[in-house]
Every structure is written in structure tokens, then in C-alpha cells.
CSV table of C-alpha atoms in Angstrom, one decimal:
chain,number,residue,atom,x,y,z
A,1,MET,CA,14.7,13.8,-43.9
A,2,ALA,CA,15.6,14.9,-39.9
A,3,LYS,CA,16.6,12.4,-37.4
A,4,GLU,CA,14.2,10.5,-36.1
A,5,ILE,CA,14.2,11.3,-32.0
A,6,ARG,CA,13.7,8.8,-29.2
A,7,PHE,CA,13.1,9.3,-25.4
A,8,ASN,CA,12.7,8.2,-22.2
A,9,ALA,CA,10.4,9.2,-19.4
A,10,PHE,CA,12.7,9.6,-16.6
A,11,VAL,CA,11.0,8.7,-13.6
A,12,VAL,CA,11.4,7.2,-10.1
A,13,ASN,CA,9.0,5.4,-7.0
A,14,ARG,CA,9.6,8.0,-4.5
A,15,PRO,CA,7.7,11.3,-4.5
A,16,VAL,CA,10.8,13.3,-4.9
A,17,HIS,CA,12.9,13.2,-7.9
A,18,GLN,CA,14.8,15.5,-9.9
A,19,SER,CA,12.9,18.4,-8.8
A,20,PRO,CA,13.3,19.4,-5.0
A,21,GLY,CA,9.9,21.0,-3.2
A,22,LEU,CA,7.7,20.8,-6.6
A,23,TRP,CA,5.7,17.7,-5.1
A,24,ARG,CA,4.1,20.7,-3.1
A,25,HIS,CA,2.7,22.0,-6.2
A,26,PRO,CA,-1.3,21.5,-6.4
A,27,ARG,CA,-1.0,20.1,-9.8
A,28,ASP,CA,1.4,17.6,-8.7
A,29,ARG,CA,1.0,13.9,-8.1
A,30,SER,CA,3.7,12.4,-7.8
A,31,THR,CA,2.7,12.0,-4.1
A,32,SER,CA,0.6,9.1,-5.6
A,33,TYR,CA,3.5,6.6,-5.5
A,34,GLN,CA,2.2,4.3,-3.6
A,35,ASP,CA,-0.7,3.9,-5.7
A,36,LEU,CA,-0.9,1.5,-8.5
A,37,GLY,CA,-3.3,3.3,-10.7
A,38,TYR,CA,-1.0,6.2,-10.5
A,39,TRP,CA,1.9,4.0,-12.6
A,40,VAL,CA,-0.8,2.7,-15.0
A,41,GLU,CA,-2.0,5.8,-16.2
A,42,LEU,CA,1.7,7.3,-16.7
A,43,ALA,CA,2.3,4.2,-18.6
A,44,ARG,CA,-0.7,4.7,-21.0
A,45,THR,CA,0.4,8.7,-21.4
A,46,LEU,CA,3.8,7.3,-22.2
A,47,GLU,CA,2.3,4.9,-24.7
A,48,ARG,CA,-0.1,7.6,-26.2
A,49,GLY,CA,3.2,9.4,-26.5
A,50,ARG,CA,5.1,7.1,-28.4
A,51,PHE,CA,7.8,6.9,-25.5
A,52,ASP,CA,10.5,4.3,-26.4
A,53,THR,CA,10.5,3.6,-22.3
A,54,VAL,CA,9.7,4.5,-19.2
A,55,PHE,CA,13.2,5.0,-17.3
A,56,LEU,CA,13.0,3.7,-13.7
A,57,ALA,CA,15.6,5.4,-11.6
A,58,ASP,CA,16.4,3.8,-8.3
A,59,GLY,CA,18.7,4.5,-5.7
A,60,ILE,CA,20.0,2.2,-2.3
A,61,GLY,CA,20.4,4.4,1.2
A,62,VAL,CA,19.1,7.9,2.0
A,63,ASN,CA,21.3,11.2,0.8
A,64,ASP,CA,23.3,11.5,4.3
A,65,VAL,CA,26.6,14.0,2.9
A,66,TYR,CA,24.3,17.0,3.7
A,67,GLY,CA,24.9,18.2,6.9
A,68,GLY,CA,26.6,14.3,8.0
A,69,GLY,CA,23.5,13.4,8.1
A,70,ILE,CA,19.3,11.9,7.2
A,71,GLU,CA,17.7,14.8,8.7
A,72,ALA,CA,17.7,17.7,5.7
A,73,ALA,CA,17.3,14.6,3.0
A,74,LEU,CA,13.4,14.1,5.3
A,75,ARG,CA,13.0,17.5,6.3
A,76,HIS,CA,12.2,17.7,2.3
A,77,GLY,CA,11.9,14.3,1.0
A,78,SER,CA,15.0,14.5,-0.8
A,79,GLN,CA,14.9,11.5,-2.8
A,80,VAL,CA,13.2,9.9,0.2
A,81,PRO,CA,11.5,7.3,0.6
A,82,THR,CA,12.8,5.3,-1.9
A,83,ASN,CA,10.2,1.8,-3.3
A,84,ASP,CA,11.2,-0.7,-5.1
A,85,PRO,CA,10.9,0.1,-8.8
A,86,ILE,CA,11.2,-3.4,-10.4
A,87,LEU,CA,7.7,-4.2,-9.3
A,88,LEU,CA,5.8,-1.7,-11.0
A,89,ILE,CA,6.5,-3.1,-14.4
A,90,PRO,CA,3.9,-6.1,-14.8
A,91,ALA,CA,1.3,-3.6,-14.1
A,92,MET,CA,2.5,-0.8,-16.5
A,93,ALA,CA,3.7,-3.9,-19.1
A,94,HIS,CA,-0.2,-5.6,-18.6
A,95,ALA,CA,-1.5,-2.4,-19.7
A,96,THR,CA,0.7,-1.2,-22.8
A,97,ARG,CA,2.0,-3.0,-25.9
A,98,ASP,CA,5.2,-1.5,-26.7
A,99,LEU,CA,6.3,0.5,-24.0
A,100,GLY,CA,9.3,-0.6,-22.7
A,101,PHE,CA,11.0,-0.5,-19.4
A,102,ALA,CA,14.0,0.4,-18.4
A,103,VAL,CA,15.0,-0.3,-14.5
A,104,THR,CA,17.8,0.3,-12.3
A,105,GLY,CA,20.0,-2.7,-11.0
A,106,ASN,CA,22.6,-1.6,-8.7
A,107,LEU,CA,25.3,-4.8,-9.3
A,108,SER,CA,27.1,-3.6,-5.9
A,109,PHE,CA,24.9,-4.6,-4.2
A,110,GLU,CA,23.4,-7.7,-6.0
A,111,GLN,CA,23.9,-11.2,-6.9
A,112,PRO,CA,24.4,-11.8,-10.7
A,113,TYR,CA,22.3,-15.5,-9.8
A,114,LEU,CA,19.2,-14.2,-8.5
A,115,PHE,CA,19.6,-11.1,-10.7
A,116,ALA,CA,19.7,-12.4,-13.7
A,117,ARG,CA,16.4,-14.7,-13.2
A,118,ARG,CA,14.5,-11.6,-12.2
A,119,LEU,CA,15.4,-9.8,-15.1
A,120,SER,CA,14.8,-12.9,-17.5
A,121,THR,CA,11.5,-13.4,-15.9
A,122,LEU,CA,10.5,-9.3,-16.4
A,123,ASP,CA,11.9,-10.1,-20.3
A,124,GLN,CA,9.5,-12.7,-20.4
A,125,LEU,CA,6.4,-11.0,-18.7
A,126,THR,CA,7.0,-7.6,-20.8
A,127,ARG,CA,7.3,-10.0,-24.3
A,128,GLY,CA,10.6,-8.6,-24.2
A,129,ARG,CA,10.7,-4.8,-23.5
A,130,LEU,CA,12.5,-5.1,-20.5
A,131,ALA,CA,16.2,-2.8,-20.1
A,132,TRP,CA,18.5,-2.7,-17.7
A,133,ASN,CA,20.2,0.8,-16.6
A,134,ILE,CA,23.6,-0.3,-15.2
A,135,VAL,CA,24.6,1.4,-11.9
A,136,THR,CA,27.8,0.6,-9.5
A,137,GLY,CA,26.5,2.0,-6.7
A,138,LYS,CA,28.3,4.8,-4.8
A,139,SER,CA,25.9,5.3,-1.8
A,140,ALA,CA,28.2,4.8,1.6
A,141,ALA,CA,24.1,4.4,3.3
A,142,GLY,CA,23.4,2.0,1.0
A,143,ALA,CA,26.3,-0.1,1.5
A,144,LYS,CA,25.8,0.1,5.4
A,145,GLY,CA,22.5,-1.3,5.0
A,146,LEU,CA,23.6,-4.1,3.7
A,147,GLY,CA,26.7,-4.4,5.9
A,148,ARG,CA,29.2,-3.6,3.7
A,149,SER,CA,31.9,-1.0,3.4
A,150,ILE,CA,31.5,1.3,-0.2
A,151,VAL,CA,33.9,0.2,-2.7
A,152,ALA,CA,36.3,3.1,-4.3
A,153,HIS,CA,35.3,4.6,-7.8
A,154,ASP,CA,36.8,2.6,-10.2
A,155,ARG,CA,37.4,-0.5,-8.1
A,156,ARG,CA,33.7,-0.7,-8.5
A,157,TYR,CA,33.7,-1.0,-12.4
A,158,ASP,CA,36.5,-3.5,-12.2
A,159,ILE,CA,33.8,-5.7,-10.5
A,160,ALA,CA,30.4,-4.4,-12.8
A,161,ASP,CA,33.3,-6.4,-15.2
A,162,GLU,CA,33.0,-9.7,-13.8
A,163,PHE,CA,29.6,-9.5,-12.8
A,164,MET,CA,28.7,-8.1,-16.6
A,165,GLU,CA,30.4,-11.8,-17.7
A,166,VAL,CA,28.7,-13.6,-15.5
A,167,VAL,CA,25.0,-12.4,-16.3
A,168,TYR,CA,26.5,-13.1,-20.0
A,169,LYS,CA,27.0,-16.4,-19.3
A,170,LEU,CA,23.3,-17.1,-17.9
A,171,TRP,CA,21.6,-15.3,-20.2
A,172,GLU,CA,23.2,-16.8,-23.7
A,173,GLY,CA,25.3,-19.5,-22.8
A,174,SER,CA,23.1,-22.0,-20.6
A,175,TRP,CA,19.8,-22.7,-22.4
A,176,GLU,CA,20.1,-23.0,-26.5
A,177,ASP,CA,17.6,-21.6,-28.7
A,178,ASP,CA,16.2,-25.1,-29.1
A,179,ALA,CA,16.3,-26.8,-25.8
A,180,VAL,CA,12.7,-26.5,-24.7
A,181,LEU,CA,10.8,-29.0,-26.7
A,182,TRP,CA,6.5,-29.1,-24.6
A,183,ASP,CA,6.9,-32.3,-26.3
A,184,ARG,CA,3.7,-33.9,-25.1
A,185,GLU,CA,3.8,-37.1,-26.5
A,186,ALA,CA,6.9,-38.2,-25.3
A,187,GLY,CA,6.6,-36.3,-21.8
A,188,ILE,CA,9.5,-34.0,-22.6
A,189,PHE,CA,9.9,-30.7,-21.2
A,190,ALA,CA,13.5,-29.9,-22.6
A,191,ASP,CA,16.5,-31.2,-24.0
A,192,PRO,CA,19.1,-32.0,-21.4
A,193,ALA,CA,22.1,-32.1,-23.6
A,194,LYS,CA,21.0,-28.5,-24.5
A,195,VAL,CA,20.6,-26.8,-21.2
A,196,HIS,CA,24.2,-26.0,-20.4
A,197,ARG,CA,25.6,-25.9,-16.7
A,198,VAL,CA,27.8,-22.7,-16.4
A,199,ARG,CA,30.8,-22.6,-14.3
A,200,HIS,CA,32.7,-19.4,-12.9
A,201,ASP,CA,35.5,-19.0,-10.3
A,202,GLY,CA,36.6,-15.3,-10.6
A,203,GLU,CA,37.8,-13.0,-8.2
A,204,HIS,CA,34.5,-11.3,-6.8
A,205,TYR,CA,31.7,-14.2,-8.1
A,206,ARG,CA,31.7,-18.1,-8.1
A,207,LEU,CA,29.3,-19.8,-9.8
A,208,ASP,CA,28.3,-23.6,-10.8
A,209,ALA,CA,24.5,-23.6,-12.0
A,210,ILE,CA,22.3,-23.3,-15.3
A,211,HIS,CA,20.7,-20.3,-15.7
A,212,LEU,CA,17.1,-20.8,-13.4
A,213,THR,CA,14.6,-19.6,-16.7
A,214,GLU,CA,14.3,-20.5,-20.1
A,215,PRO,CA,15.3,-18.1,-22.5
A,216,SER,CA,13.5,-14.8,-22.8
A,217,PRO,CA,12.9,-12.7,-26.1
A,218,GLN,CA,15.7,-10.8,-25.6
A,219,ARG,CA,18.3,-13.0,-23.7
A,220,THR,CA,20.1,-9.8,-22.4
A,221,PRO,CA,17.6,-7.0,-22.0
A,222,LEU,CA,18.8,-3.6,-23.8
A,223,LEU,CA,21.1,-2.3,-21.9
A,224,PHE,CA,21.6,1.5,-20.2
A,225,GLN,CA,24.6,2.7,-18.1
A,226,ALA,CA,24.9,6.2,-17.0
A,227,GLY,CA,28.5,6.5,-15.8
A,228,GLY,CA,30.3,9.6,-17.3
A,229,SER,CA,33.5,9.4,-15.5
A,230,GLN,CA,37.0,7.9,-17.6
A,231,ARG,CA,36.1,4.8,-16.3
A,232,GLY,CA,32.7,4.5,-16.5
A,233,ARG,CA,32.9,5.7,-20.2
A,234,GLN,CA,35.7,2.7,-20.6
A,235,PHE,CA,33.2,0.3,-19.5
A,236,ALA,CA,29.9,2.1,-21.3
A,237,ALA,CA,32.1,1.8,-24.6
A,238,ARG,CA,32.4,-2.0,-24.3
A,239,HIS,CA,28.9,-3.3,-23.1
A,240,ALA,CA,26.5,-0.4,-23.3
A,241,GLU,CA,23.6,0.0,-26.0
A,242,GLY,CA,21.7,3.3,-24.5
A,243,ILE,CA,24.0,5.7,-22.4
A,244,PHE,CA,22.1,7.9,-20.0
A,245,LEU,CA,24.2,11.6,-20.1
A,246,ALA,CA,23.5,14.6,-17.1
A,247,ALA,CA,25.2,17.2,-18.5
A,248,PRO,CA,23.9,21.2,-17.6
A,249,THR,CA,25.9,22.4,-21.5
A,250,LYS,CA,25.9,20.6,-24.5
A,251,THR,CA,29.4,21.6,-24.4
A,252,VAL,CA,30.1,19.1,-21.2
A,253,ALA,CA,27.4,16.4,-22.8
A,254,GLY,CA,29.0,16.8,-26.5
A,255,ALA,CA,32.4,16.1,-25.2
A,256,VAL,CA,31.1,12.5,-23.5
A,257,VAL,CA,29.4,11.5,-26.5
A,258,ARG,CA,32.8,11.7,-28.5
A,259,ASP,CA,34.9,10.8,-26.1
A,260,VAL,CA,32.5,7.3,-26.0
A,261,ARG,CA,32.0,6.7,-29.5
A,262,ARG,CA,35.8,6.7,-29.9
A,263,ARG,CA,36.1,4.4,-27.3
A,264,ALA,CA,33.9,1.8,-28.5
A,265,ALA,CA,35.6,2.2,-32.1
A,266,GLU,CA,38.5,0.8,-30.2
A,267,ASN,CA,36.5,-2.4,-28.6
A,268,GLY,CA,35.8,-2.9,-32.2
A,269,ARG,CA,32.0,-2.0,-32.2
A,270,ASP,CA,30.0,0.0,-34.0
A,271,PRO,CA,29.7,3.9,-32.3
A,272,ALA,CA,26.8,4.6,-34.1
A,273,GLU,CA,25.0,1.9,-32.5
A,274,LEU,CA,25.7,3.7,-29.2
A,275,LEU,CA,22.3,5.6,-28.1
A,276,PHE,CA,22.9,9.0,-26.4
A,277,PHE,CA,19.9,10.2,-24.0
A,278,PRO,CA,21.2,13.6,-22.5
A,279,LEU,CA,19.1,14.3,-19.3
A,280,VAL,CA,16.6,17.0,-19.9
A,281,THR,CA,13.1,19.0,-18.5
A,282,VAL,CA,10.8,20.6,-20.7
A,283,ILE,CA,8.1,23.1,-19.7
A,284,THR,CA,5.9,24.0,-22.4
A,285,GLY,CA,2.8,25.3,-23.3
A,286,GLU,CA,0.6,27.0,-25.9
A,287,THR,CA,3.0,29.8,-26.1
A,288,GLU,CA,6.6,30.9,-25.1
A,289,ARG,CA,4.4,33.3,-22.8
A,290,GLU,CA,2.2,30.5,-21.6
A,291,ALA,CA,5.5,28.0,-20.6
A,292,LYS,CA,7.2,30.9,-19.1
A,293,ALA,CA,4.2,31.6,-16.7
A,294,LYS,CA,4.6,28.0,-15.6
A,295,LEU,CA,8.2,28.4,-15.1
A,296,ALA,CA,8.3,31.1,-12.9
A,297,ASP,CA,5.2,29.3,-11.1
A,298,TYR,CA,7.3,26.1,-10.8
A,299,GLN,CA,10.4,28.1,-9.5
A,300,SER,CA,8.2,29.3,-6.5
A,301,TYR,CA,8.1,25.8,-5.3
A,302,ILE,CA,11.9,25.1,-5.5
A,303,SER,CA,13.7,23.6,-2.4
A,304,HIS,CA,17.3,24.7,-2.8
A,305,GLU,CA,18.1,23.5,0.4
A,306,GLY,CA,16.6,20.2,-1.0
A,307,ALA,CA,18.4,20.5,-4.2
A,308,LEU,CA,21.7,21.0,-2.6
A,309,VAL,CA,20.9,17.7,-0.8
A,310,LEU,CA,20.8,16.2,-3.8
A,311,PHE,CA,23.8,17.3,-5.2
A,312,SER,CA,25.7,16.5,-2.1
A,313,GLY,CA,24.7,12.7,-2.6
A,314,TRP,CA,25.5,12.9,-5.9
A,315,THR,CA,28.9,14.3,-5.2
A,316,GLY,CA,29.6,13.1,-1.9
A,317,ILE,CA,30.7,17.1,-1.1
A,318,ASP,CA,29.2,18.5,2.2
A,319,LEU,CA,27.9,21.4,1.0
A,320,ALA,CA,26.2,22.5,4.2
A,321,GLY,CA,26.6,25.8,5.5
A,322,ARG,CA,29.0,26.5,2.6
A,323,ASP,CA,29.3,30.7,1.3
A,324,PRO,CA,26.6,30.2,-1.4
A,325,ASP,CA,28.7,32.6,-3.3
A,326,GLU,CA,31.8,29.7,-3.3
A,327,VAL,CA,33.0,28.2,-6.5
A,328,LEU,CA,32.5,24.7,-7.0
A,329,ARG,CA,35.8,23.1,-7.4
A,330,PHE,CA,37.1,19.6,-8.5
A,331,GLU,CA,39.3,19.4,-5.6
A,332,ASP,CA,36.4,19.2,-3.1
A,333,ARG,CA,35.3,15.4,-5.0
A,334,ASP,CA,35.2,12.7,-2.5
A,335,ASN,CA,33.8,9.2,-3.2
A,336,GLY,CA,30.3,10.2,-5.2
A,337,VAL,CA,29.6,10.4,-9.0
A,338,VAL,CA,33.0,12.0,-10.5
A,339,SER,CA,30.7,12.6,-13.9
A,340,THR,CA,28.6,14.9,-11.9
A,341,ILE,CA,31.4,16.9,-10.3
A,342,GLU,CA,33.2,17.3,-13.6
A,343,ALA,CA,30.5,18.4,-14.8
A,344,PHE,CA,30.0,21.4,-12.6
A,345,THR,CA,33.9,21.8,-12.8
A,346,THR,CA,36.5,20.9,-15.3
A,347,ALA,CA,34.3,19.7,-18.6
A,348,ASP,CA,33.5,23.3,-19.4
A,349,PRO,CA,36.1,25.9,-19.1
A,350,ASN,CA,34.7,29.0,-19.8
A,351,ARG,CA,31.9,27.8,-17.2
A,352,SER,CA,32.1,27.9,-13.4
A,353,TRP,CA,29.3,27.3,-11.0
A,354,THR,CA,28.3,29.0,-7.5
A,355,LEU,CA,26.9,26.7,-5.1
A,356,ARG,CA,23.9,29.2,-5.5
A,357,GLU,CA,23.6,28.4,-9.0
A,358,ILE,CA,24.1,24.9,-8.7
A,359,ALA,CA,20.8,24.9,-6.3
A,360,ARG,CA,18.8,26.8,-8.4
A,361,HIS,CA,19.6,25.0,-11.4
A,362,ALA,CA,19.2,21.8,-9.5
A,363,GLY,CA,16.0,22.7,-8.2
A,364,ILE,CA,14.2,21.4,-11.9
A,365,GLY,CA,15.0,19.4,-13.5
A,366,GLY,CA,18.4,17.8,-11.1
A,367,GLN,CA,21.6,17.9,-13.2
A,368,GLY,CA,20.2,18.3,-17.1
A,369,PRO,CA,19.2,21.7,-18.6
A,370,VAL,CA,15.5,22.9,-18.8
A,371,ILE,CA,14.1,24.2,-21.6
A,372,VAL,CA,10.9,26.1,-21.8
A,373,GLY,CA,8.9,27.9,-24.6
A,374,SER,CA,6.4,26.8,-26.8
A,375,PRO,CA,6.2,23.5,-29.0
A,376,THR,CA,8.1,25.4,-32.2
A,377,GLN,CA,10.9,26.6,-29.3
A,378,VAL,CA,10.9,23.6,-27.1
A,379,ALA,CA,11.2,20.8,-30.6
A,380,ASP,CA,14.5,23.5,-32.3
A,381,GLU,CA,16.0,23.1,-29.0
A,382,LEU,CA,15.9,19.0,-28.7
A,383,GLN,CA,16.7,19.2,-32.7
A,384,SER,CA,19.4,21.0,-31.6
A,385,TRP,CA,21.0,19.0,-29.6
A,386,VAL,CA,20.6,16.2,-31.6
A,387,GLU,CA,22.8,17.9,-34.3
A,388,GLU,CA,25.4,19.4,-32.3
A,389,VAL,CA,25.8,17.0,-29.7
A,390,GLY,CA,25.0,13.9,-31.3
A,391,ALA,CA,22.2,13.1,-29.4
A,392,ASP,CA,20.2,10.0,-30.1
A,393,GLY,CA,17.0,11.1,-27.6
A,394,PHE,CA,16.3,12.1,-24.3
A,395,ASN,CA,16.2,11.2,-21.0
A,396,LEU,CA,12.7,13.2,-20.0
A,397,ALA,CA,12.8,14.5,-16.2
A,398,TYR,CA,9.4,16.5,-15.0
A,399,ALA,CA,8.8,19.4,-13.2
A,400,VAL,CA,5.2,18.4,-12.3
A,401,ALA,CA,4.0,15.1,-12.4
A,402,PRO,CA,2.4,13.9,-14.4
A,403,ASP,CA,1.3,17.2,-16.4
A,404,SER,CA,5.0,17.4,-17.4
A,405,TYR,CA,4.7,14.3,-19.9
A,406,VAL,CA,1.1,15.2,-20.7
A,407,ASP,CA,1.7,18.8,-22.1
A,408,PHE,CA,5.2,17.1,-23.6
A,409,VAL,CA,3.1,14.6,-25.4
A,410,ASP,CA,-0.2,16.6,-26.4
A,411,LEU,CA,2.2,19.6,-27.2
A,412,VAL,CA,5.8,18.7,-28.6
A,413,VAL,CA,5.3,15.2,-30.2
A,414,PRO,CA,2.6,16.6,-32.9
A,415,GLU,CA,5.0,18.9,-33.6
A,416,LEU,CA,8.2,16.9,-34.1
A,417,GLN,CA,5.9,14.6,-35.4
A,418,SER,CA,5.0,17.3,-38.3
A,419,ARG,CA,8.6,17.5,-38.8
A,420,GLY,CA,9.4,14.1,-39.4
A,421,ALA,CA,11.7,14.4,-36.5
A,422,TYR,CA,9.5,11.1,-34.3
A,423,LYS,CA,8.0,8.1,-35.5
A,424,ARG,CA,3.8,7.7,-35.2
A,425,ASP,CA,4.0,4.3,-34.2
A,426,TYR,CA,6.2,1.8,-32.9
A,427,ALA,CA,7.7,-0.6,-34.9
A,428,PRO,CA,7.0,-4.4,-34.2
A,429,GLY,CA,9.2,-6.5,-32.3
A,430,THR,CA,11.3,-6.7,-28.8
A,431,LEU,CA,12.3,-3.1,-27.5
A,432,ARG,CA,16.0,-4.1,-29.2
A,433,GLU,CA,14.1,-4.3,-32.5
A,434,LYS,CA,12.2,-1.3,-32.0
A,435,LEU,CA,15.5,0.2,-31.5
A,436,TYR,CA,17.3,-1.2,-33.8
A,437,GLY,CA,15.6,-2.7,-36.5
A,438,PRO,CA,13.7,-6.1,-37.4
A,439,GLY,CA,15.9,-9.3,-36.3
A,440,ARG,CA,17.9,-7.7,-33.5
A,441,ALA,CA,16.0,-9.3,-30.6
A,442,GLN,CA,19.4,-10.2,-29.0
A,443,LEU,CA,22.5,-9.0,-29.2
A,444,SER,CA,25.0,-9.6,-31.8
A,445,ALA,CA,29.0,-9.7,-32.5
A,446,PRO,CA,31.2,-7.9,-31.9
A,447,HIS,CA,29.4,-7.3,-28.6
A,448,PRO,CA,30.7,-9.3,-25.8
A,449,ALA,CA,27.8,-11.1,-24.8
A,450,ALA,CA,27.9,-12.5,-28.2
A,451,ALA,CA,30.7,-15.0,-27.2
A,452,PHE,CA,28.9,-16.6,-24.6
A,453,ARG,CA,25.7,-18.1,-26.4
A,454,HIS,CA,25.2,-21.5,-26.7
A,455,LEU,CA,28.4,-22.8,-26.0
A,456,PRO,CA,29.0,-26.6,-24.9
A,457,ALA,CA,29.5,-26.7,-21.1
A,458,GLU,CA,33.1,-27.1,-20.8
A,459,ASP,CA,33.5,-23.8,-23.1
A,460,ALA,CA,31.3,-22.1,-21.2
A,461,ALA,CA,33.3,-22.5,-17.8
């Protein structure tokens, strides 16, 4: 029996995501990002294709590394402007029944008290279909916008560990399951003895309050994480349920999967329960020839400078004015995404990347590979990633929106279903139950969140 593959649609609330320049394509509608109808239509397409989630990326701050300013980013629309993704979820949830929603939340720029309320509210409104993509924030421009300074890479994860402890206490430890009574005869909404004050006095956060909302269906939303550095992997092994990989090759992705699973076992967790989702972009057609024709068409719209703007922003390395045939080296790194620099330098000793190659690669699909072919060829390649890398599913970026997803749903999904490698319908329950099975709506031991559940007030402190 083939392993069932899972899919997230990797999108962002802005006109340019992973394929700079493709917004100019006559069939692309990503510039309709301000139209709520565009997002509702996309959600319905994804649910028709039985996608697990729509994965909403986000970024705080403009890419200002390339050339030392924002001019190139604005000229190419390279991930600017960026609207708030969280506001899209209620409308898309109302238009669907089972599709999940993974929203990026940057804990470097959030306060846990209000952030926990926001996500609990969304988990309630979606009937338990919410996931949180945990990021720690590397944008100096974003930090300046909030009147702060960017924190060093590993230190951000130290702060993140404490942030997680605080939100776990709020989500899991403040309200007991039977605290809410709605006793109309007695006139009692909740039993005060079963609502506990959370006290936290840490290095970075202080709190003395109850959680502002009653428990949502999942309490803690499903937890995604996207950090592939050594410190990021350590964080993922402790906290994450789903892990997003942005790797250009199977060699790079497979090494991360094996390492994080090993670390998870060292943390007492079942390594098989960590779900890995490499980033890929699929370009398909009825035939291989049709798919290749689409690729050639799309490539004619690539903004190579726009791609380097993105890569500079991801890595913190200013690539403006450099020789396009220069090989990128790990020593070039700055305070960017360490895992991205590693993926294109040291992670695969048999592969080096010139800046020209990086620009062409990142021009469609960002850091992940582009899979081009007929539905049969695409399905073969996706299954090879599952078998060789240990992937559980994929984050699907788009070249042209929404056509890339419509093509995938209409052509590749039926092929995978015929092989027994993709679901024909959603499982019932919350998003966590859809992924892990009935009775798994909430986190359980040995996940650290479970340690804070339903504690008496003095223990929660």
C-alpha cells in the first residue's frame, strides 16, 4: 500500500511570493490578493483537491539587503507589499468544511498573551482547523519598524522556547475542560474553581492572568516550524508536529529529516509523528510536452534580479553588483536564515551554486525544486521524494496563481488517488485528528505542551 501523501498550498497575502516576475503573466491573478473573492475561490479549489491546509506565509519588513535599500524590492514587487494573512482565514473557513489553515506567526514580534487569544479565537471560528507556523524573525527591517534591534540567530530560539512555555500555559493550563457550564437555571457561566491564573516570571516574559478565551477545539493549534539550522532543528525536535523544508535537492532535505527525527527521539518523542513537508513547485499538463511548454512560457517572465532580491533577504547577503558566475560560499553568511545558506553551500558537498544558477533556480518556486511533467511523471517524482527523503507531504508553491493549483487538483490528484497514495475524502474531526487520527484533537505527552494541562493555580505558576 502506497504511503498517503499530504499537501499544503504555500501562499502569501501579497502579489509576489516564490516566483518573482510571474505576476506579469496574462493568466496570473496573484495581483487580486486584495480581493476576498480570490481567496475564497482558492480555498474552495484546495478543498476540492483535498489539500490538508492552505499554508499562509508572512514576512515583517521589506527586503532591503540587496543593494542596501528597498528600491529593487519595490521595482520588482519582491515580497512587498505584504498584507496581514490572518485576516483571510475566517472568510476561507466559512466557505469550506475541512480545509486547514496554517498561519505564520513571528514570535519575535508578538506578545504571548494577546497572540494566544488570537489563535484560540481562530481555532474556535474554524472548528479546530488552525495550525501555527512558528518563525523567529530575521528581518532587521521588520525589527526597525517596531523600534527594536534584530536579535542574534541562536538567541532568537532561546527566547522562542520561553514564548512557547507561556502560550502552552495559557492554552493548556488556564481553563479546565469542564470549566464552562452555561448553567441557565443557576445563572453560572463558568466554575471559577476551574479557571486558573497563569503566573510566569521569566527572563523575557512576565505574566499574571487567565487566558482570555475558553478552550478551543485543539487548545494548542497544530504546530508547524520552518527552521532548518542546527538550533532550529533542536527547537523543532522539541515542539513541532509539522516541519516545512526549503531545500533544493533530495540530498539536502533528507539530511535534515534524518537529523530532526533523531533529535526528536532524544527528546522522548516518536520520530514517526513528526511530519515533513518539503517545498516544491509543480508544473504539469496533460502531456510532458504540454508541461515543458508551460515551463518555457513561465521562464520568459522570471525577474532574475527580483529572485536575487529574495535570496539576499533570506540569507542576509547583499548579492547586488556581484559576478553572476561567482560561487556562493558559506563564509558569506550574515544574520539571515542559516539553513538557506547551508542548503546552497555546505549541505551538499557534491553541488556548488553560482549566483546565476541561484537566480534561475529561485525565479520559479523559490528555494525548492520545480517538478515538470505529465501527471504520471509528477506523481512518480513526488513518490520518490517520499521514499528517498522520508517526506510525509509537500508545501506546494505556485508559478501562476491559481492555475498551478487548478492543474494540480485536476491532473495530479486523480493520478495519486489511483495509486492509493492520496485520500479521496477528509477524515473527520479537527486538523490534528485529520493528520493523526480520531481522539487526537489535543496534544498529549511526551509533547511539552501536555505538561501544563489543567494544573492547579499554584502549579501553573
